[in-house]
Amino acid sequence: MDRRYWISLCLLQWLANCVGSSPLSSAIHTSSKVGLSVVLPCAVTSHLDHPPHIQWQTVQDSVFERMGEEQFQGEAYKHRADVPEAILVQGNCSLFLQDVRFSDAGIYKSYLVVDESSFQNRIFIQSVHLSVVDHKSTKYVETGKDLTLDLYTNQAQLVIFQNSNDTAWAVVWERDGDKNNKCHLSNNKLTFKSVTASSAGMYKVLDSEGLALSTVKVLITEPVLLRESQVLERKTLLGKATMSTPFLKIIITFLTFHLVLPFN
């Protein structure tokens, strides 16, 4: 073995020790709600003279790779995955993943790639287990007001509804379906206009696979309004009470004077 081989071998061992000493070298767990963004942590603790060459992979797919300005995104992660160059030069090799999908759940591994003149070697850095969960919420809406459902992502394809007094589900919105005059879509927010008591129930937002991105329980409340007659009645009673106050004072004064006088 020549001298260059031994030097390269020593360099790889040094890098492995530096990376392996990172507190993030053990597997960690993180989670995200579907449709949101998540950061999978990664750090290279060694001080390199140039930006590191980083790879992120799952068991089945290549996710992202960056070497300087050059980058590669896996087919399933197009326009969604990135390791920003600005933070990579500082040793932060975290993977930024946008518009998270249920299919993104799994184990991700990051590697430091060392290129030599005669071979390329990968050094394991970090293993991250990503869990993806749906959204759950409860909304209270007054009769006659608008109900707005957050779809969170373009993955949303269908909204189904189950009335509080029924067990069947009905489609109330479909992304590529006929336009419904009762609802309006804008910026992944679906608005149902002027809800009634029959609008109470469960709403599920589904993706193309039929998986629930979100489940919303909607409760319809009656607006608290005072009838005009009630308002007038209260004003009348208040006026009578105010007007009768001096008369009551006169009666109390008269009774006090006559009751006390005989004892003098």
PDB file of C-alpha atoms in Angstrom:
ATOM      1  CA  MET A   1       0.000   0.000   0.000  1.00  0.00           C
ATOM      2  CA  ASP A   2       1.367   3.410  -0.970  1.00  0.00           C
ATOM      3  CA  ARG A   3       1.636   6.435   1.255  1.00  0.00           C
ATOM      4  CA  ARG A   4      -1.350   8.253  -0.307  1.00  0.00           C
ATOM      5  CA  TYR A   5      -3.642   5.359   0.599  1.00  0.00           C
ATOM      6  CA  TRP A   6      -2.565   5.471   4.253  1.00  0.00           C
ATOM      7  CA  ILE A   7      -3.039   9.256   4.390  1.00  0.00           C
ATOM      8  CA  SER A   8      -6.540   8.925   2.922  1.00  0.00           C
ATOM      9  CA  LEU A   9      -7.379   6.145   5.368  1.00  0.00           C
ATOM     10  CA  CYS A  10      -6.226   8.244   8.325  1.00  0.00           C
ATOM     11  CA  LEU A  11      -8.249  11.215   7.074  1.00  0.00           C
ATOM     12  CA  LEU A  12     -11.413   9.108   6.852  1.00  0.00           C
ATOM     13  CA  GLN A  13     -10.844   7.757  10.352  1.00  0.00           C
ATOM     14  CA  TRP A  14     -10.407  11.295  11.695  1.00  0.00           C
ATOM     15  CA  LEU A  15     -13.625  12.459  10.025  1.00  0.00           C
ATOM     16  CA  ALA A  16     -15.497   9.432  11.347  1.00  0.00           C
ATOM     17  CA  ASN A  17     -14.362  10.202  14.884  1.00  0.00           C
ATOM     18  CA  CYS A  18     -15.355  13.866  14.570  1.00  0.00           C
ATOM     19  CA  VAL A  19     -18.794  13.109  13.185  1.00  0.00           C
ATOM     20  CA  GLY A  20     -19.375  10.209  15.548  1.00  0.00           C
ATOM     21  CA  SER A  21     -18.693  12.438  18.538  1.00  0.00           C
ATOM     22  CA  SER A  22     -21.754  14.551  17.698  1.00  0.00           C
ATOM     23  CA  PRO A  23     -24.576  14.315  20.284  1.00  0.00           C
ATOM     24  CA  LEU A  24     -26.915  13.804  17.311  1.00  0.00           C
ATOM     25  CA  SER A  25     -25.146  10.637  16.179  1.00  0.00           C
ATOM     26  CA  SER A  26     -27.757   8.477  17.961  1.00  0.00           C
ATOM     27  CA  ALA A  27     -31.194   7.964  16.427  1.00  0.00           C
ATOM     28  CA  ILE A  28     -33.742  10.606  17.332  1.00  0.00           C
ATOM     29  CA  HIS A  29     -37.494  10.953  16.807  1.00  0.00           C
ATOM     30  CA  THR A  30     -39.496  13.858  15.461  1.00  0.00           C
ATOM     31  CA  SER A  31     -43.046  14.323  14.203  1.00  0.00           C
ATOM     32  CA  SER A  32     -45.042  16.630  11.984  1.00  0.00           C
ATOM     33  CA  LYS A  33     -48.663  17.189  11.116  1.00  0.00           C
ATOM     34  CA  VAL A  34     -49.437  16.424   7.499  1.00  0.00           C
ATOM     35  CA  GLY A  35     -49.158  19.378   5.114  1.00  0.00           C
ATOM     36  CA  LEU A  36     -46.786  21.356   7.347  1.00  0.00           C
ATOM     37  CA  SER A  37     -42.983  21.714   7.285  1.00  0.00           C
ATOM     38  CA  VAL A  38     -40.458  19.820   9.391  1.00  0.00           C
ATOM     39  CA  VAL A  39     -36.710  19.940  10.005  1.00  0.00           C
ATOM     40  CA  LEU A  40     -34.738  16.716  10.429  1.00  0.00           C
ATOM     41  CA  PRO A  41     -31.684  17.659  12.534  1.00  0.00           C
ATOM     42  CA  CYS A  42     -28.126  16.929  11.505  1.00  0.00           C
ATOM     43  CA  ALA A  43     -24.731  18.444  12.359  1.00  0.00           C
ATOM     44  CA  VAL A  44     -21.120  17.873  11.378  1.00  0.00           C
ATOM     45  CA  THR A  45     -18.902  18.853  14.289  1.00  0.00           C
ATOM     46  CA  SER A  46     -15.614  18.657  12.411  1.00  0.00           C
ATOM     47  CA  HIS A  47     -14.182  21.908  11.029  1.00  0.00           C
ATOM     48  CA  LEU A  48     -13.829  21.406   7.293  1.00  0.00           C
ATOM     49  CA  ASP A  49     -11.981  23.705   4.926  1.00  0.00           C
ATOM     50  CA  HIS A  50     -14.796  23.488   2.380  1.00  0.00           C
ATOM     51  CA  PRO A  51     -18.588  22.889   2.446  1.00  0.00           C
ATOM     52  CA  PRO A  52     -19.286  19.211   3.140  1.00  0.00           C
ATOM     53  CA  HIS A  53     -20.892  16.881   0.599  1.00  0.00           C
ATOM     54  CA  ILE A  54     -24.121  15.657   2.262  1.00  0.00           C
ATOM     55  CA  GLN A  55     -26.607  12.917   1.375  1.00  0.00           C
ATOM     56  CA  TRP A  56     -30.007  12.131   2.898  1.00  0.00           C
ATOM     57  CA  GLN A  57     -31.663   8.786   2.208  1.00  0.00           C
ATOM     58  CA  THR A  58     -34.470   6.536   3.372  1.00  0.00           C
ATOM     59  CA  VAL A  59     -34.410   2.756   3.174  1.00  0.00           C
ATOM     60  CA  GLN A  60     -35.987   2.898  -0.276  1.00  0.00           C
ATOM     61  CA  ASP A  61     -35.307   6.346  -1.760  1.00  0.00           C
ATOM     62  CA  SER A  62     -32.697   9.019  -2.260  1.00  0.00           C
ATOM     63  CA  VAL A  63     -34.099  12.145  -0.656  1.00  0.00           C
ATOM     64  CA  PHE A  64     -31.573  14.946  -1.117  1.00  0.00           C
ATOM     65  CA  GLU A  65     -27.914  15.515  -1.887  1.00  0.00           C
ATOM     66  CA  ARG A  66     -25.864  18.704  -1.881  1.00  0.00           C
ATOM     67  CA  MET A  67     -22.265  19.479  -2.757  1.00  0.00           C
ATOM     68  CA  GLY A  68     -21.782  23.248  -2.842  1.00  0.00           C
ATOM     69  CA  GLU A  69     -24.266  24.756  -5.274  1.00  0.00           C
ATOM     70  CA  GLU A  70     -24.967  21.398  -6.874  1.00  0.00           C
ATOM     71  CA  GLN A  71     -27.989  19.548  -5.522  1.00  0.00           C
ATOM     72  CA  PHE A  72     -30.189  16.557  -6.220  1.00  0.00           C
ATOM     73  CA  GLN A  73     -33.797  15.921  -5.108  1.00  0.00           C
ATOM     74  CA  GLY A  74     -35.376  12.488  -5.124  1.00  0.00           C
ATOM     75  CA  GLU A  75     -38.426  12.060  -7.349  1.00  0.00           C
ATOM     76  CA  ALA A  76     -40.807  11.788  -4.377  1.00  0.00           C
ATOM     77  CA  TYR A  77     -39.300  14.953  -2.834  1.00  0.00           C
ATOM     78  CA  LYS A  78     -39.224  17.298  -5.830  1.00  0.00           C
ATOM     79  CA  HIS A  79     -39.501  20.968  -4.767  1.00  0.00           C
ATOM     80  CA  ARG A  80     -39.964  19.877  -1.142  1.00  0.00           C
ATOM     81  CA  ALA A  81     -36.525  18.903   0.230  1.00  0.00           C
ATOM     82  CA  ASP A  82     -33.454  21.059   0.875  1.00  0.00           C
ATOM     83  CA  VAL A  83     -30.294  21.398   2.927  1.00  0.00           C
ATOM     84  CA  PRO A  84     -29.680  25.159   2.612  1.00  0.00           C
ATOM     85  CA  GLU A  85     -26.157  25.952   1.492  1.00  0.00           C
ATOM     86  CA  ALA A  86     -25.989  28.961   3.821  1.00  0.00           C
ATOM     87  CA  ILE A  87     -26.216  26.773   6.934  1.00  0.00           C
ATOM     88  CA  LEU A  88     -24.368  23.790   5.480  1.00  0.00           C
ATOM     89  CA  VAL A  89     -21.117  25.762   5.328  1.00  0.00           C
ATOM     90  CA  GLN A  90     -21.489  26.182   9.106  1.00  0.00           C
ATOM     91  CA  GLY A  91     -21.739  22.437   9.649  1.00  0.00           C
ATOM     92  CA  ASN A  92     -25.568  22.312   9.905  1.00  0.00           C
ATOM     93  CA  CYS A  93     -26.698  19.559   7.539  1.00  0.00           C
ATOM     94  CA  SER A  94     -30.361  19.475   8.676  1.00  0.00           C
ATOM     95  CA  LEU A  95     -32.926  18.417   6.083  1.00  0.00           C
ATOM     96  CA  PHE A  96     -35.805  20.878   5.519  1.00  0.00           C
ATOM     97  CA  LEU A  97     -38.909  19.086   4.270  1.00  0.00           C
ATOM     98  CA  GLN A  98     -42.013  20.988   3.139  1.00  0.00           C
ATOM     99  CA  ASP A  99     -45.644  19.943   2.609  1.00  0.00           C
ATOM    100  CA  VAL A 100     -45.156  16.737   4.590  1.00  0.00           C
ATOM    101  CA  ARG A 101     -47.092  13.693   3.370  1.00  0.00           C
ATOM    102  CA  PHE A 102     -48.114  10.501   5.142  1.00  0.00           C
ATOM    103  CA  SER A 103     -45.782   8.637   2.766  1.00  0.00           C
ATOM    104  CA  ASP A 104     -42.855  10.659   4.182  1.00  0.00           C
ATOM    105  CA  ALA A 105     -43.059   8.798   7.497  1.00  0.00           C
ATOM    106  CA  GLY A 106     -40.077   6.563   8.156  1.00  0.00           C
ATOM    107  CA  ILE A 107     -36.354   6.534   8.962  1.00  0.00           C
ATOM    108  CA  TYR A 108     -34.018   9.044   7.324  1.00  0.00           C
ATOM    109  CA  LYS A 109     -30.218   8.735   7.370  1.00  0.00           C
ATOM    110  CA  SER A 110     -27.658  11.409   6.611  1.00  0.00           C
ATOM    111  CA  TYR A 111     -24.138  10.782   5.314  1.00  0.00           C
ATOM    112  CA  LEU A 112     -20.969  12.773   4.841  1.00  0.00           C
ATOM    113  CA  VAL A 113     -19.460  11.911   1.447  1.00  0.00           C
ATOM    114  CA  VAL A 114     -15.688  12.059   1.158  1.00  0.00           C
ATOM    115  CA  ASP A 115     -14.313  12.158  -2.382  1.00  0.00           C
ATOM    116  CA  GLU A 116     -10.793  10.964  -3.012  1.00  0.00           C
ATOM    117  CA  SER A 117      -8.938  10.682  -6.291  1.00  0.00           C
ATOM    118  CA  SER A 118      -9.443   6.939  -6.523  1.00  0.00           C
ATOM    119  CA  PHE A 119     -12.566   6.245  -4.433  1.00  0.00           C
ATOM    120  CA  GLN A 120     -15.604   7.749  -2.657  1.00  0.00           C
ATOM    121  CA  ASN A 121     -16.573   6.917   0.881  1.00  0.00           C
ATOM    122  CA  ARG A 122     -19.689   7.700   2.950  1.00  0.00           C
ATOM    123  CA  ILE A 123     -19.634   8.307   6.675  1.00  0.00           C
ATOM    124  CA  PHE A 124     -22.885   7.895   8.588  1.00  0.00           C
ATOM    125  CA  ILE A 125     -23.920  11.001  10.563  1.00  0.00           C
ATOM    126  CA  GLN A 126     -27.495  10.841  11.829  1.00  0.00           C
ATOM    127  CA  SER A 127     -30.609   8.686  11.831  1.00  0.00           C
ATOM    128  CA  VAL A 128     -33.998  10.405  12.277  1.00  0.00           C
ATOM    129  CA  HIS A 129     -37.360   8.691  12.621  1.00  0.00           C
ATOM    130  CA  LEU A 130     -40.173  10.876  11.261  1.00  0.00           C
ATOM    131  CA  SER A 131     -43.810  10.342  12.283  1.00  0.00           C
ATOM    132  CA  VAL A 132     -46.643  12.053  10.385  1.00  0.00           C
ATOM    133  CA  VAL A 133     -50.050  12.620  12.012  1.00  0.00           C
ATOM    134  CA  ASP A 134     -53.350  14.218  10.941  1.00  0.00           C
ATOM    135  CA  HIS A 135     -55.055  17.350  12.252  1.00  0.00           C
ATOM    136  CA  LYS A 136     -57.953  17.215  14.730  1.00  0.00           C
ATOM    137  CA  SER A 137     -59.986  20.174  15.967  1.00  0.00           C
ATOM    138  CA  THR A 138     -63.403  21.451  17.116  1.00  0.00           C
ATOM    139  CA  LYS A 139     -65.102  24.572  15.788  1.00  0.00           C
ATOM    140  CA  TYR A 140     -68.048  26.562  17.155  1.00  0.00           C
ATOM    141  CA  VAL A 141     -69.979  28.569  14.565  1.00  0.00           C
ATOM    142  CA  GLU A 142     -73.083  30.729  15.010  1.00  0.00           C
ATOM    143  CA  THR A 143     -76.091  30.139  12.789  1.00  0.00           C
ATOM    144  CA  GLY A 144     -75.882  32.339   9.711  1.00  0.00           C
ATOM    145  CA  LYS A 145     -72.096  32.819   9.969  1.00  0.00           C
ATOM    146  CA  ASP A 146     -69.480  31.268   7.643  1.00  0.00           C
ATOM    147  CA  LEU A 147     -67.580  28.058   8.427  1.00  0.00           C
ATOM    148  CA  THR A 148     -63.950  27.949   7.276  1.00  0.00           C
ATOM    149  CA  LEU A 149     -62.034  24.666   7.071  1.00  0.00           C
ATOM    150  CA  ASP A 150     -58.242  24.690   6.706  1.00  0.00           C
ATOM    151  CA  LEU A 151     -57.188  22.150   4.052  1.00  0.00           C
ATOM    152  CA  TYR A 152     -53.482  22.741   4.935  1.00  0.00           C
ATOM    153  CA  THR A 153     -52.135  21.383   1.632  1.00  0.00           C
ATOM    154  CA  ASN A 154     -52.774  20.788  -2.065  1.00  0.00           C
ATOM    155  CA  GLN A 155     -52.891  17.112  -1.158  1.00  0.00           C
ATOM    156  CA  ALA A 156     -56.505  17.712  -0.081  1.00  0.00           C
ATOM    157  CA  GLN A 157     -58.843  16.325  -2.729  1.00  0.00           C
ATOM    158  CA  LEU A 158     -62.143  15.707  -0.985  1.00  0.00           C
ATOM    159  CA  VAL A 159     -64.226  16.877   1.967  1.00  0.00           C
ATOM    160  CA  ILE A 160     -66.894  14.565   3.356  1.00  0.00           C
ATOM    161  CA  PHE A 161     -69.523  15.376   5.965  1.00  0.00           C
ATOM    162  CA  GLN A 162     -71.501  13.383   8.515  1.00  0.00           C
ATOM    163  CA  ASN A 163     -74.501  15.106  10.095  1.00  0.00           C
ATOM    164  CA  SER A 164     -74.799  14.896  13.873  1.00  0.00           C
ATOM    165  CA  ASN A 165     -78.090  12.985  13.505  1.00  0.00           C
ATOM    166  CA  ASP A 166     -76.911  10.597  10.782  1.00  0.00           C
ATOM    167  CA  THR A 167     -74.334   7.845  10.228  1.00  0.00           C
ATOM    168  CA  ALA A 168     -73.853   8.274   6.477  1.00  0.00           C
ATOM    169  CA  TRP A 169     -71.090  10.367   4.908  1.00  0.00           C
ATOM    170  CA  ALA A 170     -71.723  12.758   2.017  1.00  0.00           C
ATOM    171  CA  VAL A 171     -69.256  14.516  -0.305  1.00  0.00           C
ATOM    172  CA  VAL A 172     -69.573  18.290   0.178  1.00  0.00           C
ATOM    173  CA  TRP A 173     -66.503  19.382  -1.816  1.00  0.00           C
ATOM    174  CA  GLU A 174     -64.204  17.908  -4.467  1.00  0.00           C
ATOM    175  CA  ARG A 175     -61.133  19.717  -5.826  1.00  0.00           C
ATOM    176  CA  ASP A 176     -61.742  18.873  -9.476  1.00  0.00           C
ATOM    177  CA  GLY A 177     -65.498  18.472  -9.182  1.00  0.00           C
ATOM    178  CA  ASP A 178     -68.350  20.789 -10.091  1.00  0.00           C
ATOM    179  CA  LYS A 179     -68.286  24.164  -8.382  1.00  0.00           C
ATOM    180  CA  ASN A 180     -70.450  24.380  -5.302  1.00  0.00           C
ATOM    181  CA  ASN A 181     -72.110  27.750  -4.789  1.00  0.00           C
ATOM    182  CA  LYS A 182     -72.285  27.104  -1.060  1.00  0.00           C
ATOM    183  CA  CYS A 183     -68.511  26.993  -0.570  1.00  0.00           C
ATOM    184  CA  HIS A 184     -65.448  28.925  -1.730  1.00  0.00           C
ATOM    185  CA  LEU A 185     -61.783  27.827  -1.923  1.00  0.00           C
ATOM    186  CA  SER A 186     -58.921  30.272  -1.425  1.00  0.00           C
ATOM    187  CA  ASN A 187     -55.333  29.618  -0.254  1.00  0.00           C
ATOM    188  CA  ASN A 188     -56.235  26.073   0.838  1.00  0.00           C
ATOM    189  CA  LYS A 189     -59.051  27.378   3.021  1.00  0.00           C
ATOM    190  CA  LEU A 190     -62.569  26.175   2.238  1.00  0.00           C
ATOM    191  CA  THR A 191     -65.416  28.445   3.350  1.00  0.00           C
ATOM    192  CA  PHE A 192     -69.042  27.327   3.647  1.00  0.00           C
ATOM    193  CA  LYS A 193     -71.406  30.292   3.607  1.00  0.00           C
ATOM    194  CA  SER A 194     -74.260  30.964   6.055  1.00  0.00           C
ATOM    195  CA  VAL A 195     -74.347  27.703   7.995  1.00  0.00           C
ATOM    196  CA  THR A 196     -77.547  26.368   9.549  1.00  0.00           C
ATOM    197  CA  ALA A 197     -78.282  23.924  12.362  1.00  0.00           C
ATOM    198  CA  SER A 198     -78.043  21.081   9.836  1.00  0.00           C
ATOM    199  CA  SER A 199     -74.388  21.993   9.238  1.00  0.00           C
ATOM    200  CA  ALA A 200     -73.393  20.541  12.626  1.00  0.00           C
ATOM    201  CA  GLY A 201     -71.399  17.330  12.471  1.00  0.00           C
ATOM    202  CA  MET A 202     -68.037  15.876  11.427  1.00  0.00           C
ATOM    203  CA  TYR A 203     -65.995  17.102   8.451  1.00  0.00           C
ATOM    204  CA  LYS A 204     -63.092  15.050   7.074  1.00  0.00           C
ATOM    205  CA  VAL A 205     -60.522  16.326   4.576  1.00  0.00           C
ATOM    206  CA  LEU A 206     -59.163  13.434   2.491  1.00  0.00           C
ATOM    207  CA  ASP A 207     -56.165  13.056   0.181  1.00  0.00           C
ATOM    208  CA  SER A 208     -56.091  11.132  -3.101  1.00  0.00           C
ATOM    209  CA  GLU A 209     -55.536   7.878  -1.187  1.00  0.00           C
ATOM    210  CA  GLY A 210     -58.621   8.427   0.964  1.00  0.00           C
ATOM    211  CA  LEU A 211     -56.562   9.157   4.086  1.00  0.00           C
ATOM    212  CA  ALA A 212     -57.871  11.797   6.484  1.00  0.00           C
ATOM    213  CA  LEU A 213     -55.649  14.871   6.506  1.00  0.00           C
ATOM    214  CA  SER A 214     -57.886  16.494   9.100  1.00  0.00           C
ATOM    215  CA  THR A 215     -61.052  15.853  11.092  1.00  0.00           C
ATOM    216  CA  VAL A 216     -63.130  18.788  12.342  1.00  0.00           C
ATOM    217  CA  LYS A 217     -66.088  18.553  14.694  1.00  0.00           C
ATOM    218  CA  VAL A 218     -68.429  21.474  14.025  1.00  0.00           C
ATOM    219  CA  LEU A 219     -70.949  22.657  16.618  1.00  0.00           C
ATOM    220  CA  ILE A 220     -73.567  25.193  15.587  1.00  0.00           C
ATOM    221  CA  THR A 221     -74.684  27.728  18.201  1.00  0.00           C
ATOM    222  CA  GLU A 222     -77.573  30.171  18.202  1.00  0.00           C
ATOM    223  CA  PRO A 223     -76.650  33.861  18.303  1.00  0.00           C
ATOM    224  CA  VAL A 224     -77.459  35.628  21.575  1.00  0.00           C
ATOM    225  CA  LEU A 225     -79.857  38.375  20.501  1.00  0.00           C
ATOM    226  CA  LEU A 226     -82.260  40.451  22.608  1.00  0.00           C
ATOM    227  CA  ARG A 227     -85.605  41.052  20.976  1.00  0.00           C
ATOM    228  CA  GLU A 228     -86.660  44.656  20.588  1.00  0.00           C
ATOM    229  CA  SER A 229     -89.566  44.126  22.988  1.00  0.00           C
ATOM    230  CA  GLN A 230     -87.192  42.724  25.617  1.00  0.00           C
ATOM    231  CA  VAL A 231     -84.932  45.747  25.281  1.00  0.00           C
ATOM    232  CA  LEU A 232     -87.893  48.144  25.607  1.00  0.00           C
ATOM    233  CA  GLU A 233     -89.238  46.220  28.580  1.00  0.00           C
ATOM    234  CA  ARG A 234     -85.910  46.427  30.380  1.00  0.00           C
ATOM    235  CA  LYS A 235     -85.661  50.140  29.666  1.00  0.00           C
ATOM    236  CA  THR A 236     -89.224  50.673  30.978  1.00  0.00           C
ATOM    237  CA  LEU A 237     -88.539  48.764  34.197  1.00  0.00           C
ATOM    238  CA  LEU A 238     -85.297  50.656  34.704  1.00  0.00           C
ATOM    239  CA  GLY A 239     -87.117  53.962  34.163  1.00  0.00           C
ATOM    240  CA  LYS A 240     -89.868  53.100  36.647  1.00  0.00           C
ATOM    241  CA  ALA A 241     -87.329  52.122  39.283  1.00  0.00           C
ATOM    242  CA  THR A 242     -85.493  55.403  38.797  1.00  0.00           C
ATOM    243  CA  MET A 243     -88.670  57.485  38.950  1.00  0.00           C
ATOM    244  CA  SER A 244     -89.974  55.777  42.080  1.00  0.00           C
ATOM    245  CA  THR A 245     -86.852  56.344  44.141  1.00  0.00           C
ATOM    246  CA  PRO A 246     -87.757  59.887  45.474  1.00  0.00           C
ATOM    247  CA  PHE A 247     -91.313  58.759  46.304  1.00  0.00           C
ATOM    248  CA  LEU A 248     -89.930  55.834  48.336  1.00  0.00           C
ATOM    249  CA  LYS A 249     -87.673  58.186  50.255  1.00  0.00           C
ATOM    250  CA  ILE A 250     -90.687  60.360  51.177  1.00  0.00           C
ATOM    251  CA  ILE A 251     -92.663  57.340  52.427  1.00  0.00           C
ATOM    252  CA  ILE A 252     -89.731  56.056  54.489  1.00  0.00           C
ATOM    253  CA  THR A 253     -89.175  59.503  56.027  1.00  0.00           C
ATOM    254  CA  PHE A 254     -92.902  59.868  56.874  1.00  0.00           C
ATOM    255  CA  LEU A 255     -93.120  56.427  58.515  1.00  0.00           C
ATOM    256  CA  THR A 256     -89.949  56.989  60.501  1.00  0.00           C
ATOM    257  CA  PHE A 257     -91.180  60.338  61.837  1.00  0.00           C
ATOM    258  CA  HIS A 258     -94.597  59.051  62.935  1.00  0.00           C
ATOM    259  CA  LEU A 259     -93.296  55.819  64.416  1.00  0.00           C
ATOM    260  CA  VAL A 260     -90.590  57.495  66.440  1.00  0.00           C
ATOM    261  CA  LEU A 261     -92.667  60.535  67.561  1.00  0.00           C
ATOM    262  CA  PRO A 262     -94.958  58.737  70.138  1.00  0.00           C
ATOM    263  CA  PHE A 263     -91.912  57.578  72.113  1.00  0.00           C
ATOM    264  CA  ASN A 264     -90.657  61.107  72.683  1.00  0.00           C
TER     265      ASN A 264
END
